[in-house]
Coordinates of N, CA and C in Angstrom, one line a residue:
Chain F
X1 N 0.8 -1.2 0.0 CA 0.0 0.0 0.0 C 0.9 1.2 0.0
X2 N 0.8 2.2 -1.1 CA 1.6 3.2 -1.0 C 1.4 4.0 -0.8
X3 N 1.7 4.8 0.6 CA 1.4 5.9 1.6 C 1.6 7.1 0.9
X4 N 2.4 7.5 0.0 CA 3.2 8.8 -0.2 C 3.2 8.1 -1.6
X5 N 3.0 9.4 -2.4 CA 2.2 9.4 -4.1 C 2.8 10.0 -5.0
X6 N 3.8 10.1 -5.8 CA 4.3 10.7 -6.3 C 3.4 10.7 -7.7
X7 N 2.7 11.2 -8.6 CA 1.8 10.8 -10.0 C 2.6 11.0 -11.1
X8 N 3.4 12.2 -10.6 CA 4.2 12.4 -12.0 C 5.4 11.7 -12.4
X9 N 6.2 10.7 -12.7 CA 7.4 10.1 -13.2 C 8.4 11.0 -13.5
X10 N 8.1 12.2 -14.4 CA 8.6 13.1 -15.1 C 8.4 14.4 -15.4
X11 N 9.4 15.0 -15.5 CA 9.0 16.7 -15.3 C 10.3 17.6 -16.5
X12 N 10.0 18.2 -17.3 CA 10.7 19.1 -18.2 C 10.4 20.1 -17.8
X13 N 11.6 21.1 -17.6 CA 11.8 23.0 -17.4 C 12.8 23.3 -18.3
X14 N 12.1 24.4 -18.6 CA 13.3 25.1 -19.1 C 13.9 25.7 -18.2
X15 N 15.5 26.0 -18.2 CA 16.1 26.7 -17.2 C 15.4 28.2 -16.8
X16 N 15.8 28.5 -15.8 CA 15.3 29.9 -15.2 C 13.4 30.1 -14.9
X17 N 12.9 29.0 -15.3 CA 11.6 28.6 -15.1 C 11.4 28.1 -13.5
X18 N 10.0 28.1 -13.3 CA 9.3 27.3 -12.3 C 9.7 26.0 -12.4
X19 N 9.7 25.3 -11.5 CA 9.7 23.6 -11.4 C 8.7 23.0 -10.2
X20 N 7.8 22.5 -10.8 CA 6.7 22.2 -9.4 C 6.4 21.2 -9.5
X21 N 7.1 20.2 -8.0 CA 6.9 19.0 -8.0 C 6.0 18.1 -7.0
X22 N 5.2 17.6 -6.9 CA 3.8 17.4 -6.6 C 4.2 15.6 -5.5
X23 N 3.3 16.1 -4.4 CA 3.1 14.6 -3.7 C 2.1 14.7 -3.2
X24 N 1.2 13.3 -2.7 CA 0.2 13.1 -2.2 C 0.4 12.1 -1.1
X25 N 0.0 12.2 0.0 CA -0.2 11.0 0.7 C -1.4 10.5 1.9
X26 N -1.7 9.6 2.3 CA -2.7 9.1 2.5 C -3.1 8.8 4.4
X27 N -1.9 9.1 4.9 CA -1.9 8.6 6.2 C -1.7 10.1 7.2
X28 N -3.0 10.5 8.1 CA -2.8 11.7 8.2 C -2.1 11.3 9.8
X29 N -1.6 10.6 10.1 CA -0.4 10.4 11.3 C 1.3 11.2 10.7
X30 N 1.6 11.5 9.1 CA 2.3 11.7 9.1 C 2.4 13.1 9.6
X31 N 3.4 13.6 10.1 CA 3.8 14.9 10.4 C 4.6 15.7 10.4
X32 N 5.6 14.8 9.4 CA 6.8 15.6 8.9 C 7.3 15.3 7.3
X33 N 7.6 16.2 6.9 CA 7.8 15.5 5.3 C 9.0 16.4 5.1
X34 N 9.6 15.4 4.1 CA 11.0 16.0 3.5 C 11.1 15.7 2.0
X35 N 12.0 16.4 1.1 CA 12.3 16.1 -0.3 C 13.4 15.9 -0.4
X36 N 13.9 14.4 -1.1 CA 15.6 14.5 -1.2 C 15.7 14.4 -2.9
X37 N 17.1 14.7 -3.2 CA 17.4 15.2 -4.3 C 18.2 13.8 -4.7
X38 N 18.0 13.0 -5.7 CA 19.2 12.0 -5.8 C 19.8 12.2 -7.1
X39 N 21.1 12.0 -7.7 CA 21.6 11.8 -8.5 C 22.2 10.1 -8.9
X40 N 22.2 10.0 -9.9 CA 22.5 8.9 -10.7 C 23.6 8.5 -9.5
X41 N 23.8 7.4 -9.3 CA 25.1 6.4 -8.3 C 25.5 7.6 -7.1
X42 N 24.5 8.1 -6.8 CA 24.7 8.2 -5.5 C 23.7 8.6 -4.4
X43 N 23.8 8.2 -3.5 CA 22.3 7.9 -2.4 C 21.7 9.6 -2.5
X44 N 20.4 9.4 -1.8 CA 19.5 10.4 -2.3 C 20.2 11.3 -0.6
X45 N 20.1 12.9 -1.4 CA 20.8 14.4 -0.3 C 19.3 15.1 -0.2
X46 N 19.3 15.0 1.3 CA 18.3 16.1 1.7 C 18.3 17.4 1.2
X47 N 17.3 18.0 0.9 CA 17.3 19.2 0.3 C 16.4 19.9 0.9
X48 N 15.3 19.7 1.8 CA 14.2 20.8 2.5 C 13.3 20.0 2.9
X49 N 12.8 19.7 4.3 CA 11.8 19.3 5.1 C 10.7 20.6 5.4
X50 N 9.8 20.1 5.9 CA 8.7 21.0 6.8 C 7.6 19.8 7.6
X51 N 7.3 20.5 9.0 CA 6.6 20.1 9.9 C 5.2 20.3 9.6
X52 N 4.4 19.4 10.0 CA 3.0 19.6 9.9 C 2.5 21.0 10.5
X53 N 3.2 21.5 11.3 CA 2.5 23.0 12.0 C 3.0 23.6 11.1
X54 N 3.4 23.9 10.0 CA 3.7 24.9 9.2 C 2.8 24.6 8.0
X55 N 2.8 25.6 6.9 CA 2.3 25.7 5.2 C 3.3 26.0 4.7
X56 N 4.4 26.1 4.8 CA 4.8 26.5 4.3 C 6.7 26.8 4.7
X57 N 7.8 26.5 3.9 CA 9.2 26.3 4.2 C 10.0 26.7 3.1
X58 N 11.0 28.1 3.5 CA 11.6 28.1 2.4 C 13.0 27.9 2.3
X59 N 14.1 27.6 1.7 CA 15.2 27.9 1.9 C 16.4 28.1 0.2
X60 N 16.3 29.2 0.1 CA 16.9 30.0 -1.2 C 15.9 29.7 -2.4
X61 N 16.4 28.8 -3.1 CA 15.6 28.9 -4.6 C 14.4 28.0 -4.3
X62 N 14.6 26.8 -2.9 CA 13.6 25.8 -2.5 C 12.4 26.1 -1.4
X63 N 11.0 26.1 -2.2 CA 10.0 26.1 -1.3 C 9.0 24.6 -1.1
X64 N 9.2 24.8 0.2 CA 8.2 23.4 0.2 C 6.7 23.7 0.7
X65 N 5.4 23.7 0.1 CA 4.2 23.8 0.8 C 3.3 22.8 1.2
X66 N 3.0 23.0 2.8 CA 2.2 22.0 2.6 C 0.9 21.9 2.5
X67 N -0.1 21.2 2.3 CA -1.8 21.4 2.8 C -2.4 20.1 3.1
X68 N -2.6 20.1 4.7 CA -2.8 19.6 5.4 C -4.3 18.8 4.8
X69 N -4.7 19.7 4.6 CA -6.5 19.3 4.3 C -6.3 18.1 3.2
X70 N -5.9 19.1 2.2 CA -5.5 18.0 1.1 C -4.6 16.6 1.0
X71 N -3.8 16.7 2.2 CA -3.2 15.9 2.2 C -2.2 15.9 0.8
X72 N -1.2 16.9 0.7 CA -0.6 17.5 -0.5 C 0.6 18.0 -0.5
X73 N 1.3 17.8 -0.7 CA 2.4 18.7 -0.6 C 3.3 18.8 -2.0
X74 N 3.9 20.2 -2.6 CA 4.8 20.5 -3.3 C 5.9 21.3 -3.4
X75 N 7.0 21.2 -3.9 CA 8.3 21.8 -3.5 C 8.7 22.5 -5.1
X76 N 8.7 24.2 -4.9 CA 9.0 24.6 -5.8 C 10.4 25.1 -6.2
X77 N 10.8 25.0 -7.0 CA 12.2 25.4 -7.6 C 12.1 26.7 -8.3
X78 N 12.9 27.8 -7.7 CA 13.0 29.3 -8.3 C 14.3 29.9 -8.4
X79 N 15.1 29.9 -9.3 CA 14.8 29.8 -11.1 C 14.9 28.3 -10.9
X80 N 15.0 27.2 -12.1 CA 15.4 26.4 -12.1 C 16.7 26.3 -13.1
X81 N 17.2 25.1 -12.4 CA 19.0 25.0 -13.4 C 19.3 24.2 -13.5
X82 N 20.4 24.3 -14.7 CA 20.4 22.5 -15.3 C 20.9 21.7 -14.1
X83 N 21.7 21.9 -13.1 CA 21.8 21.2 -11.8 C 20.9 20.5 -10.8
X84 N 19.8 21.3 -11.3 CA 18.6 20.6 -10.3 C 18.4 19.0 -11.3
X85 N 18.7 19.5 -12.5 CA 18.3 17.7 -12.9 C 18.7 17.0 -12.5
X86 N 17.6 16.0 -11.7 CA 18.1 14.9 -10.9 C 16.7 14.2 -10.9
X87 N 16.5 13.0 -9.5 CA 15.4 12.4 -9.4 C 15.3 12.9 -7.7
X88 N 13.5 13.6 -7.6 CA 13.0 14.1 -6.5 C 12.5 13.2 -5.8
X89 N 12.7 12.6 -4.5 CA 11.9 12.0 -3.8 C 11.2 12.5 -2.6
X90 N 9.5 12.9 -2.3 CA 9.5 12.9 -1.5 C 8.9 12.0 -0.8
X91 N 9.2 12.7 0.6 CA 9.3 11.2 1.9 C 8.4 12.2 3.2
X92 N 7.6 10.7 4.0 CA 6.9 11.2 5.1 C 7.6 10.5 6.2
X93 N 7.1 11.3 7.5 CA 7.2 9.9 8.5 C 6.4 10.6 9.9
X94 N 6.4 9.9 10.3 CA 4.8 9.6 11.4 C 5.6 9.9 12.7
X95 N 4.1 10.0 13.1 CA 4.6 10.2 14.9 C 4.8 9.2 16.0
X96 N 4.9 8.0 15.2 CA 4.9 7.1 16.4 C 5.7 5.8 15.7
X97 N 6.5 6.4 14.3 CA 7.4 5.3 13.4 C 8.5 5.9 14.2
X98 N 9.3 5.3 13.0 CA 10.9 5.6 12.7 C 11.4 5.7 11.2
X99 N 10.4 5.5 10.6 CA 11.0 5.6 9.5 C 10.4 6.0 8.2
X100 N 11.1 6.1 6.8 CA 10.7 7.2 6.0 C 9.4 6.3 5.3
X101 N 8.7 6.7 4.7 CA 8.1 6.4 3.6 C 8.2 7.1 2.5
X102 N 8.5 6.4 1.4 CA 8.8 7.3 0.5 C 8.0 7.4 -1.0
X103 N 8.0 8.4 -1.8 CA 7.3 8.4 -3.2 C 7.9 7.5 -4.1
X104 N 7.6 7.3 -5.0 CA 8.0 6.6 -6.0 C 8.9 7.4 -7.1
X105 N 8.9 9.2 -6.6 CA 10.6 9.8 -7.7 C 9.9 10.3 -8.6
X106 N 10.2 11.5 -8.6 CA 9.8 12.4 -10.2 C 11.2 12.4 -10.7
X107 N 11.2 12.6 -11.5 CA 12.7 13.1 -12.3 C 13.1 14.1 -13.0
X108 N 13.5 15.3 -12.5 CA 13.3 16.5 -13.3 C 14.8 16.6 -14.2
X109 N 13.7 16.9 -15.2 CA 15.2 17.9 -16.3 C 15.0 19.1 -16.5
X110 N 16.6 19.7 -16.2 CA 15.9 21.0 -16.5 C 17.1 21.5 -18.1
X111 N 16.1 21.9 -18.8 CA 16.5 22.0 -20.4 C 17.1 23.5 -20.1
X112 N 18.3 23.5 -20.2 CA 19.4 24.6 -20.4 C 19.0 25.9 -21.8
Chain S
X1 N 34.5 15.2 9.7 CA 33.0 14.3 9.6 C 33.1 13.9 8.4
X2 N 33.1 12.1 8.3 CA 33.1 11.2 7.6 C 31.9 11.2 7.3
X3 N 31.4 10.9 5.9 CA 30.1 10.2 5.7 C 30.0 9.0 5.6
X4 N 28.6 8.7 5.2 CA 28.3 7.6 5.1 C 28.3 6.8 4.4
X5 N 29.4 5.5 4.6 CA 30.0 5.4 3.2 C 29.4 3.3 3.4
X6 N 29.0 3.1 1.9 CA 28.8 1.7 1.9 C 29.6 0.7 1.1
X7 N 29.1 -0.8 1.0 CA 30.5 -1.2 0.5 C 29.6 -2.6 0.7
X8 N 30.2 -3.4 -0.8 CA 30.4 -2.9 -1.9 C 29.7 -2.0 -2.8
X9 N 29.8 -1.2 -3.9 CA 29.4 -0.5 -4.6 C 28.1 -0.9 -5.6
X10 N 29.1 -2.6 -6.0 CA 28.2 -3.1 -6.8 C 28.6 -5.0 -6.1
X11 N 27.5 -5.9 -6.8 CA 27.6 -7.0 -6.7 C 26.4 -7.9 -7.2
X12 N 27.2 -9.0 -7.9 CA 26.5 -9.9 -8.5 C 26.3 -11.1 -7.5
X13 N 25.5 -11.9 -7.4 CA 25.1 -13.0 -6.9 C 23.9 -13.9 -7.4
X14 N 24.1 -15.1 -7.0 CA 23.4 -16.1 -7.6 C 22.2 -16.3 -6.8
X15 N 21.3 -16.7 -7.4 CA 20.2 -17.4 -6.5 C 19.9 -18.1 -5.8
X16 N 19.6 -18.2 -4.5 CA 20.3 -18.9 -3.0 C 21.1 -18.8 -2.2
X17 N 21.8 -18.0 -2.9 CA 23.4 -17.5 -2.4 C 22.8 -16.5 -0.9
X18 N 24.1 -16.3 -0.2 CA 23.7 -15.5 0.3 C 24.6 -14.3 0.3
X19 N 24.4 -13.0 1.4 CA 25.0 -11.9 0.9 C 25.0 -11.1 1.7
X20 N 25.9 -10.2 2.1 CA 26.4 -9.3 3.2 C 26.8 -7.9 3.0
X21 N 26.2 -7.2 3.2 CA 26.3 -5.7 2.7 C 26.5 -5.0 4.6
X22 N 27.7 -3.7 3.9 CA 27.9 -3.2 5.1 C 28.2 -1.1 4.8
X23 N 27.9 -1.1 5.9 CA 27.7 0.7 6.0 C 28.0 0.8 7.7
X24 N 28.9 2.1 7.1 CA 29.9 2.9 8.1 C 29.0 3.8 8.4
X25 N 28.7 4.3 9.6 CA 27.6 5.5 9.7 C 28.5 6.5 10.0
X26 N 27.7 7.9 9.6 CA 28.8 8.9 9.7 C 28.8 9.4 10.9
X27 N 30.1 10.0 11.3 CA 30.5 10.1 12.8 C 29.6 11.0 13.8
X28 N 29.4 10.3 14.7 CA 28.3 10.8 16.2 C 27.1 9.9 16.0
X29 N 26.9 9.7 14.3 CA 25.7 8.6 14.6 C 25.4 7.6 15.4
X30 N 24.8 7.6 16.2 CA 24.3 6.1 16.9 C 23.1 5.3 16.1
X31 N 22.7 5.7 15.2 CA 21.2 4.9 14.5 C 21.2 4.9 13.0
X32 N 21.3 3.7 12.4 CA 21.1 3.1 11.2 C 19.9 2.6 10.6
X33 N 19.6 2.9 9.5 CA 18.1 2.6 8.8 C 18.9 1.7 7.8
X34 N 18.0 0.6 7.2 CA 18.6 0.2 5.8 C 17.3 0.3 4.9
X35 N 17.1 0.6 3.5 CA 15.7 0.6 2.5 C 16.5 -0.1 1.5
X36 N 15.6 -0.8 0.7 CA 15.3 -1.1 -0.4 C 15.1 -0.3 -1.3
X37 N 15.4 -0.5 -2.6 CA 15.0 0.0 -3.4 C 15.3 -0.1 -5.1
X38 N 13.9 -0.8 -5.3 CA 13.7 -1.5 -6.3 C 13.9 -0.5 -7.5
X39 N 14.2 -1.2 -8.7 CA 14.1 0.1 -10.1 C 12.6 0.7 -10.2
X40 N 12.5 2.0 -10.5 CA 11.2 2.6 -10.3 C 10.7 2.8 -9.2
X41 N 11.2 2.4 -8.1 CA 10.0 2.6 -6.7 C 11.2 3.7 -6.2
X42 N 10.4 4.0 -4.9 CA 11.4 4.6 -3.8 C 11.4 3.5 -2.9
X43 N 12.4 4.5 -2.5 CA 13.1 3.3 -1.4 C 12.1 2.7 0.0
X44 N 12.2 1.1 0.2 CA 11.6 0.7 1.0 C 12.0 0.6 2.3
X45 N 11.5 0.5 3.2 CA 12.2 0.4 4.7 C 12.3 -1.0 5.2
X46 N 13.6 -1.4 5.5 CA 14.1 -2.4 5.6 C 13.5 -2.8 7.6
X47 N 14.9 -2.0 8.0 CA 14.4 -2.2 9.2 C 15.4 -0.9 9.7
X48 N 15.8 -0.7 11.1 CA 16.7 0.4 11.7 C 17.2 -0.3 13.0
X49 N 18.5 0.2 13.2 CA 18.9 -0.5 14.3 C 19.5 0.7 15.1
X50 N 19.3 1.3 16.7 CA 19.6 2.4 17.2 C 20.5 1.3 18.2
X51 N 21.6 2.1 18.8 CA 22.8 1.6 19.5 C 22.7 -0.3 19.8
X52 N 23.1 -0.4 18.9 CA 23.0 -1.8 18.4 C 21.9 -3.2 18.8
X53 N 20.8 -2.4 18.9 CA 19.3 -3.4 19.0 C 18.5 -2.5 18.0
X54 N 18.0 -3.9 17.6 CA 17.0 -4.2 16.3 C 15.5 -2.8 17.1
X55 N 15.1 -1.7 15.9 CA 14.6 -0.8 16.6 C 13.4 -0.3 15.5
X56 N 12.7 -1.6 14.8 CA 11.6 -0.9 14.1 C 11.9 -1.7 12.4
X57 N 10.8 -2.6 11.8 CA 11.0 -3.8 10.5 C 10.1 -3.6 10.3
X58 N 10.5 -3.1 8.8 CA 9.4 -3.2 7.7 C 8.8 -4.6 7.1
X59 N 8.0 -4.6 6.0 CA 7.3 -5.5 5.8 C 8.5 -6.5 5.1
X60 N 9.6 -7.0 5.7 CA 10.5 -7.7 4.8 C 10.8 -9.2 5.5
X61 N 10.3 -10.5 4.6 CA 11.2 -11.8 5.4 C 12.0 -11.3 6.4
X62 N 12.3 -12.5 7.4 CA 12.8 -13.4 7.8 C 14.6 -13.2 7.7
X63 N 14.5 -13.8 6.1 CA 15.6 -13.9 5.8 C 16.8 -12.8 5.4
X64 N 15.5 -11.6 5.5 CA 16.8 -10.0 5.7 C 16.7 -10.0 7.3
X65 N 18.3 -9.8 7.5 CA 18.5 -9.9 9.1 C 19.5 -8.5 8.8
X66 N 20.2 -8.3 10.1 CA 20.8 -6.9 10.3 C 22.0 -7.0 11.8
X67 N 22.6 -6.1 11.5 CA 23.1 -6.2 12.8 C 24.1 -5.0 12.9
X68 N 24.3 -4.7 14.1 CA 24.8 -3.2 14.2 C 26.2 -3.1 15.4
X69 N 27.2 -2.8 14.9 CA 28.5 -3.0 16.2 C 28.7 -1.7 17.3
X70 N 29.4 -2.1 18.2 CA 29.8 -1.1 19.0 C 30.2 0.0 17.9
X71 N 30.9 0.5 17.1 CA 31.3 1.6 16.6 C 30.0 2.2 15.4
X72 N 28.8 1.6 16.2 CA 27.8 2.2 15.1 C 27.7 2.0 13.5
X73 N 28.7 1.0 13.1 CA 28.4 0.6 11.7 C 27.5 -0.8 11.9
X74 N 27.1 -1.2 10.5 CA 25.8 -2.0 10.5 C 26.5 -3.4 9.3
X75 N 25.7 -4.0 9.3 CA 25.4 -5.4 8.1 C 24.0 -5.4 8.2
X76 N 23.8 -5.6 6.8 CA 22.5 -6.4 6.0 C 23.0 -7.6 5.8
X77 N 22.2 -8.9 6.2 CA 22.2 -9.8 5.4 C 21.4 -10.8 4.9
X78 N 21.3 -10.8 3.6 CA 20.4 -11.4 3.1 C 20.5 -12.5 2.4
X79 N 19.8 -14.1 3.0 CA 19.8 -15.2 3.0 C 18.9 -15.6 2.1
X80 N 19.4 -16.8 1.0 CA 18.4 -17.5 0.3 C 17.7 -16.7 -0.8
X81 N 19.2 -15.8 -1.6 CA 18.4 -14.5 -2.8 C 17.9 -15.4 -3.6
X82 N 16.7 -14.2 -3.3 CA 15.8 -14.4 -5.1 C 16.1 -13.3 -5.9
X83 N 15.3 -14.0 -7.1 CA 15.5 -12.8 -8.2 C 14.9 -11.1 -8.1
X84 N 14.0 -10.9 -7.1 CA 13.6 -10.2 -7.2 C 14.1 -9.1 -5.5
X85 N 15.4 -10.1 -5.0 CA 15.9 -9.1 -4.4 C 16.8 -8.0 -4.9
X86 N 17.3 -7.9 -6.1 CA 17.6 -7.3 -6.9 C 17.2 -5.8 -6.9
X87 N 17.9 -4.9 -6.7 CA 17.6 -3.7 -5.8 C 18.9 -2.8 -5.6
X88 N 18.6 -1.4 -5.4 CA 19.9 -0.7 -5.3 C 19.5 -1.0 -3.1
X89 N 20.4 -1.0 -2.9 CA 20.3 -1.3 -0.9 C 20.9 -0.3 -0.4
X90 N 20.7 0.9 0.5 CA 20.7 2.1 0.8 C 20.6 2.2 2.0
X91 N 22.0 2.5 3.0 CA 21.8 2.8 4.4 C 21.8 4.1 4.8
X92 N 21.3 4.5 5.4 CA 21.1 6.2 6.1 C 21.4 6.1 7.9
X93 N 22.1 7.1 7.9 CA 22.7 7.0 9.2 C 22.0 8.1 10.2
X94 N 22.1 8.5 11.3 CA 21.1 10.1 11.7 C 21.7 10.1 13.5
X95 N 21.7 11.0 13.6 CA 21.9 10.7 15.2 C 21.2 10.5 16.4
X96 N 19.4 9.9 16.2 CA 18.7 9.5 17.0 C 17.7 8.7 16.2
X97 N 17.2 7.8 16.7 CA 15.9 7.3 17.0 C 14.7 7.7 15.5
X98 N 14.5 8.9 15.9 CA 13.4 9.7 14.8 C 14.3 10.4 14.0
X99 N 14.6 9.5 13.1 CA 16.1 10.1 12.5 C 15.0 11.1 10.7
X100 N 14.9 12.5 11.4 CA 14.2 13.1 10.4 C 14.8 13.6 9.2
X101 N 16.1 13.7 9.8 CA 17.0 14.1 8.5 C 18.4 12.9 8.8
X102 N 18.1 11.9 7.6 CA 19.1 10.9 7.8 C 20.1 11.3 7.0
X103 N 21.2 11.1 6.7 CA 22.3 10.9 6.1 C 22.3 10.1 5.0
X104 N 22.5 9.6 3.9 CA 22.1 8.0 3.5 C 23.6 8.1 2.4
X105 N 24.0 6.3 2.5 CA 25.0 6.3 1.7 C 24.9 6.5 -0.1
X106 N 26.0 6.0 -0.6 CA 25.3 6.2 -2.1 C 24.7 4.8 -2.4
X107 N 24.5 4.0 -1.7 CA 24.3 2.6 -2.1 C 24.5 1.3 -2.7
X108 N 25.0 0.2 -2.2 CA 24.7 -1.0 -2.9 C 23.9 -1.4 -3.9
X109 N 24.4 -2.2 -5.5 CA 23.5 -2.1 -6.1 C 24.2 -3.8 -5.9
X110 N 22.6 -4.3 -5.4 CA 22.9 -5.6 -5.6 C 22.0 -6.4 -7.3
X111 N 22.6 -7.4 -8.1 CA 21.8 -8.0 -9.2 C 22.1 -9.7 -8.5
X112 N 20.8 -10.1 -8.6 CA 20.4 -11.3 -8.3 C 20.3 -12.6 -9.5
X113 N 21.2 -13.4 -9.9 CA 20.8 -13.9 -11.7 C 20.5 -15.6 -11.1

C-alpha cells in the first residue's frame, strides 16, 4: 500500500523557469515530510523538510508547501538550473514510526 | 566528519546465495536505517537498528537480518536470494531514533541472476 504518491514520473523545465513538483499522501499520522534530491550512483541528499505545524518552508531557490486538508504537498524550484536535474523523492514519517516512507521519484530535467 | 559510506558499490550473486552488505555510519551517529530499493520505486524500509538493537521492521522476510557494532556501523544480510531481491540497498545514518534528516549512503547495487 503506498502511503506517499508521487503521479508524475517526469517533469521538463526550461532553465530559469518554475519547477513544481507534486506529492500526495494518504496517512494523516504523518507529520513531517522532506524532499531528497538524488543523482544517478549516489544515495539520495536532503534538500528541505517542513513540519505539519507549518504551510509553508523556504530555503533559497527551494519552497516546500504543505496542505494539510489536502493531504498534498509540493516543492517549488525558483529559477530552475540545469543542476537541479536529478530524481526528486518525496518522503513522510509519522509520529509514532521511525521511519521514511517514500514516493516513487519524479525526475526533473531542467532543459538549459 | 566522515560520511556515510557503503560497501560494496556493486555486486553480482546467484540465486540462493547469500550476501552481506555493510555501511559505516557517519561520525556521532548512533542509529542506522537500511531501505530497499527497487528500479522505479522509492526506497523501502528495511528495518533500523539504534545503538546496536534491532529498533523498528518493515514489511520484509525473515531472511533479511541486520546487525549493528559497537562503533555504530551496521550489516545487512540477506539469506536464500531471489530474483527479485535485486535492488539498489541504501543505508542512512542520523543521530537519534526519529532520525528526520538521515544521512544515507550512495548505495549498494545488488543484481540477483
Amino acid at each position: 500500500d503506498q502511503q506517499v504518491k508521487q503521479n508524475s514520473p517526469s517533469l521538463s523545465v526550461q532553465e530559469g523557469r518554475i519547477s513544481i513538483l507534486n506529492c500526495d499522501y494518504t496517512n494523516s499520522m504523518f507529520d513531517y515530510f522532506l524532499w531528497y534530491k538524488k543523482y544517478p550512483a549516489e544515495g539520495p541528499t536532503f534538500l528541505i523538510s517542513i513540519s505539519s505545524i507549518k504551510d509553508k518552508n523556504e530555503d533559497g531557490r527551494f519552497t516546500v508547501f504543505l496542505n494539510k486538508s489536502a493531504k498534498h504537498l509540493s516543492l517549488h524550484i525558483v529559477p530552475s538550473q540545469p543542476g537541479d536535474s536529478a530524481v526528486y523523492f518525496c518522503a513522510a514519517f509519522g509520529t509514532t514510526g521511525n521511519q521514511f516512507y517514500f514516493g516513487t521519484g519524479t525526475s526533473l530535467t531542467v532543459i538549459p | 566528519e566522515t560520511g556515510v559510506t557503503q560497501s560494496p558499490t556493486h555486486l553480482i550473486k546467484t540465486r540462493g546465495q547469500q550476501v552481506t552488505l555493510r555501511c559505516s555510519s557517519q561520525s556521532g551517529h548512533n542509529t542506522v536505517s537500511w531501505y530497499q530499493q527497487a528500479l522505479g520505486q522509492g526506497p523501502q524500509f528495511i528495518f533500523q537498528y539504534y545503538r546496536e538493537e534491532e529498533n523498528g521492521r518493515g514489511n520484509f522476510p525473515p531472511r533479511f537480518s541486520g546487525l549493528q557494532f559497537p562503533n555504530y556501523s551496521s550489516e545487512l544480510n540477506v539469506n536464500a536470494l531471489e530474483l527479485d531481491d535485486s535492488a539498489l540497498y541504501l543505508c542512512a545514518s542520523s543521530p537519534g531514533r526519529r532520525n528526520t534528516e538521515a544521512f544515507f549512503g550512495q548505495g549498494t547495487r545488488l543484481t540477483v541472476v
